[in-house]
Amino acid sequence: MVQTGSCNGEHSVYWFRNSIESDPGLIYTHDGRNGQCEKNSNTQTYTCEYNLPIRNLNVSHAGIYYCAIASCGQVLFGNGTKLDLESEAVPLFLVYFLSTALIFTTILSVLLAFIMHKMHKRNSCQTSGHYY
């Protein structure tokens, strides 16, 4: 939110991003007609709120975003908003649980295959000795 002062003329809004991965730079601009502005009757100032449209947020969008309003020959800068997106990492306990389940299933499968092989071998030996 930026207070634009008592000037109610046309103004432009600029958005900048400062991130670890890249140099700060202008990322978005638009005229002031899209913001929501309120006039404070006591101080005769305007307070405007602007939203930065970003679609499909991901980790590469992380950084500090600043807005700047150009109005009446002045440029007013906002305080900045930090956008911190953590990667969608799988929790460590889930990795351990699934790894343990996989190991258990593998051992169980090998054990069952071995038991079935022994049973089949025993049954085939018993039936082969009973021929007349």
mmCIF file of C-alpha atoms in Angstrom:
data_model
loop_
_atom_site.group_PDB
_atom_site.id
_atom_site.type_symbol
_atom_site.label_atom_id
_atom_site.label_comp_id
_atom_site.label_asym_id
_atom_site.label_seq_id
_atom_site.Cartn_x
_atom_site.Cartn_y
_atom_site.Cartn_z
ATOM 1 C CA MET A 1 0.000 0.000 0.000
ATOM 2 C CA VAL A 2 1.400 3.405 -0.987
ATOM 3 C CA GLN A 3 0.098 6.815 -0.056
ATOM 4 C CA THR A 4 0.158 8.964 -3.155
ATOM 5 C CA GLY A 5 -0.278 12.278 -1.391
ATOM 6 C CA SER A 6 -2.750 14.986 -2.293
ATOM 7 C CA CYS A 7 -2.159 14.808 -6.037
ATOM 8 C CA ASN A 8 -5.104 13.141 -7.740
ATOM 9 C CA GLY A 9 -3.707 13.242 -11.278
ATOM 10 C CA GLU A 10 -2.842 10.269 -13.457
ATOM 11 C CA HIS A 11 -0.215 7.951 -12.082
ATOM 12 C CA SER A 12 1.658 4.867 -13.218
ATOM 13 C CA VAL A 13 2.568 1.799 -11.212
ATOM 14 C CA TYR A 14 5.833 -0.078 -11.656
ATOM 15 C CA TRP A 15 6.846 -3.382 -10.080
ATOM 16 C CA PHE A 16 10.420 -4.460 -9.415
ATOM 17 C CA ARG A 17 11.817 -7.716 -8.111
ATOM 18 C CA ASN A 18 15.013 -8.221 -6.170
ATOM 19 C CA SER A 19 16.041 -11.854 -5.933
ATOM 20 C CA ILE A 20 19.158 -13.884 -5.254
ATOM 21 C CA GLU A 21 19.112 -15.396 -8.729
ATOM 22 C CA SER A 22 18.894 -12.205 -10.788
ATOM 23 C CA ASP A 23 19.589 -8.491 -10.741
ATOM 24 C CA PRO A 24 16.725 -6.215 -9.752
ATOM 25 C CA GLY A 25 14.687 -5.131 -12.710
ATOM 26 C CA LEU A 26 11.348 -3.877 -13.872
ATOM 27 C CA ILE A 27 8.953 -6.791 -14.204
ATOM 28 C CA TYR A 28 5.548 -5.215 -14.662
ATOM 29 C CA THR A 29 3.963 -1.839 -15.283
ATOM 30 C CA HIS A 30 0.452 -0.487 -15.661
ATOM 31 C CA ASP A 31 -1.401 2.777 -15.378
ATOM 32 C CA GLY A 32 -3.121 3.704 -12.136
ATOM 33 C CA ARG A 33 -6.676 3.073 -13.268
ATOM 34 C CA ASN A 34 -6.623 -0.549 -12.061
ATOM 35 C CA GLY A 35 -5.853 0.141 -8.415
ATOM 36 C CA GLN A 36 -8.226 0.656 -5.550
ATOM 37 C CA CYS A 37 -7.769 4.168 -4.190
ATOM 38 C CA GLU A 38 -9.406 5.845 -1.234
ATOM 39 C CA LYS A 39 -9.279 9.504 -0.375
ATOM 40 C CA ASN A 40 -8.781 10.388 3.267
ATOM 41 C CA SER A 41 -10.952 13.439 3.842
ATOM 42 C CA ASN A 42 -9.034 14.503 6.976
ATOM 43 C CA THR A 43 -5.576 14.656 5.366
ATOM 44 C CA GLN A 44 -6.628 15.084 1.730
ATOM 45 C CA THR A 45 -4.371 12.186 0.724
ATOM 46 C CA TYR A 46 -5.045 9.179 -1.446
ATOM 47 C CA THR A 47 -4.204 5.663 -0.387
ATOM 48 C CA CYS A 48 -4.046 3.148 -3.225
ATOM 49 C CA GLU A 49 -3.675 -0.605 -3.195
ATOM 50 C CA TYR A 50 -2.336 -2.518 -6.199
ATOM 51 C CA ASN A 51 -1.942 -6.227 -6.830
ATOM 52 C CA LEU A 52 0.796 -7.757 -8.925
ATOM 53 C CA PRO A 53 -0.687 -10.423 -11.197
ATOM 54 C CA ILE A 54 1.570 -13.483 -11.200
ATOM 55 C CA ARG A 55 0.275 -16.758 -12.533
ATOM 56 C CA ASN A 56 1.617 -20.281 -11.897
ATOM 57 C CA LEU A 57 3.808 -19.402 -8.936
ATOM 58 C CA ASN A 58 6.880 -21.534 -8.420
ATOM 59 C CA VAL A 59 10.210 -21.354 -6.592
ATOM 60 C CA SER A 60 11.769 -19.144 -9.282
ATOM 61 C CA HIS A 61 9.363 -16.337 -8.338
ATOM 62 C CA ALA A 62 10.870 -15.991 -4.847
ATOM 63 C CA GLY A 63 12.313 -12.606 -3.943
ATOM 64 C CA ILE A 64 11.328 -9.196 -2.649
ATOM 65 C CA TYR A 65 8.836 -7.280 -4.753
ATOM 66 C CA TYR A 66 8.685 -3.486 -4.700
ATOM 67 C CA CYS A 67 6.135 -1.192 -6.244
ATOM 68 C CA ALA A 68 6.778 2.380 -7.329
ATOM 69 C CA ILE A 69 4.128 4.979 -8.134
ATOM 70 C CA ALA A 70 4.976 7.810 -10.526
ATOM 71 C CA SER A 71 2.586 10.675 -9.890
ATOM 72 C CA CYS A 72 2.763 14.471 -10.070
ATOM 73 C CA GLY A 73 6.447 14.460 -10.967
ATOM 74 C CA GLN A 74 7.402 12.274 -8.003
ATOM 75 C CA VAL A 75 8.191 8.607 -7.589
ATOM 76 C CA LEU A 76 7.003 6.919 -4.407
ATOM 77 C CA PHE A 77 8.419 3.511 -3.468
ATOM 78 C CA GLY A 78 6.662 0.867 -1.420
ATOM 79 C CA ASN A 79 8.334 -0.983 1.449
ATOM 80 C CA GLY A 80 8.566 -4.262 -0.418
ATOM 81 C CA THR A 81 6.906 -7.603 0.070
ATOM 82 C CA LYS A 82 8.911 -10.778 0.480
ATOM 83 C CA LEU A 83 7.683 -13.772 -1.463
ATOM 84 C CA ASP A 84 9.310 -16.928 -0.146
ATOM 85 C CA LEU A 85 8.231 -20.136 -1.844
ATOM 86 C CA GLU A 86 9.756 -23.320 -0.561
ATOM 87 C CA SER A 87 10.182 -26.160 -2.967
ATOM 88 C CA GLU A 88 7.584 -28.856 -2.705
ATOM 89 C CA ALA A 89 9.945 -31.362 -1.148
ATOM 90 C CA VAL A 90 8.682 -34.662 0.174
ATOM 91 C CA PRO A 91 8.931 -34.769 3.981
ATOM 92 C CA LEU A 92 11.805 -36.927 5.228
ATOM 93 C CA PHE A 93 9.595 -39.154 7.385
ATOM 94 C CA LEU A 94 7.576 -40.062 4.294
ATOM 95 C CA VAL A 95 10.754 -41.093 2.451
ATOM 96 C CA TYR A 96 11.770 -43.314 5.390
ATOM 97 C CA PHE A 97 8.310 -44.841 5.696
ATOM 98 C CA LEU A 98 8.034 -45.646 1.980
ATOM 99 C CA SER A 99 11.593 -47.019 1.865
ATOM 100 C CA THR A 100 10.863 -49.296 4.815
ATOM 101 C CA ALA A 101 7.609 -50.463 3.215
ATOM 102 C CA LEU A 102 9.447 -51.239 -0.038
ATOM 103 C CA ILE A 103 12.161 -53.246 1.752
ATOM 104 C CA PHE A 104 9.555 -55.157 3.779
ATOM 105 C CA THR A 105 7.512 -55.940 0.643
ATOM 106 C CA THR A 106 10.602 -57.123 -1.234
ATOM 107 C CA ILE A 107 11.702 -59.430 1.605
ATOM 108 C CA LEU A 108 8.175 -60.790 1.978
ATOM 109 C CA SER A 109 7.921 -61.469 -1.767
ATOM 110 C CA VAL A 110 11.241 -63.335 -1.830
ATOM 111 C CA LEU A 111 10.243 -65.343 1.268
ATOM 112 C CA LEU A 112 6.866 -66.296 -0.218
ATOM 113 C CA ALA A 113 8.494 -67.280 -3.516
ATOM 114 C CA PHE A 114 10.962 -69.502 -1.625
ATOM 115 C CA ILE A 115 8.163 -71.160 0.408
ATOM 116 C CA MET A 116 6.094 -71.766 -2.728
ATOM 117 C CA HIS A 117 9.114 -73.296 -4.464
ATOM 118 C CA LYS A 118 9.732 -75.643 -1.497
ATOM 119 C CA MET A 119 6.059 -76.645 -1.357
ATOM 120 C CA HIS A 120 5.959 -77.311 -5.090
ATOM 121 C CA LYS A 121 9.174 -79.361 -4.903
ATOM 122 C CA ARG A 122 7.871 -81.399 -1.951
ATOM 123 C CA ASN A 123 4.505 -82.047 -3.651
ATOM 124 C CA SER A 124 6.149 -83.091 -6.895
ATOM 125 C CA CYS A 125 8.454 -85.541 -5.082
ATOM 126 C CA GLN A 126 5.550 -87.146 -3.198
ATOM 127 C CA THR A 127 3.422 -87.652 -6.276
ATOM 128 C CA SER A 128 6.270 -89.075 -8.350
ATOM 129 C CA GLY A 129 6.788 -92.002 -5.948
ATOM 130 C CA HIS A 130 3.185 -93.272 -6.043
ATOM 131 C CA TYR A 131 2.962 -94.524 -9.614
ATOM 132 C CA TYR A 132 2.032 -98.222 -10.094
#
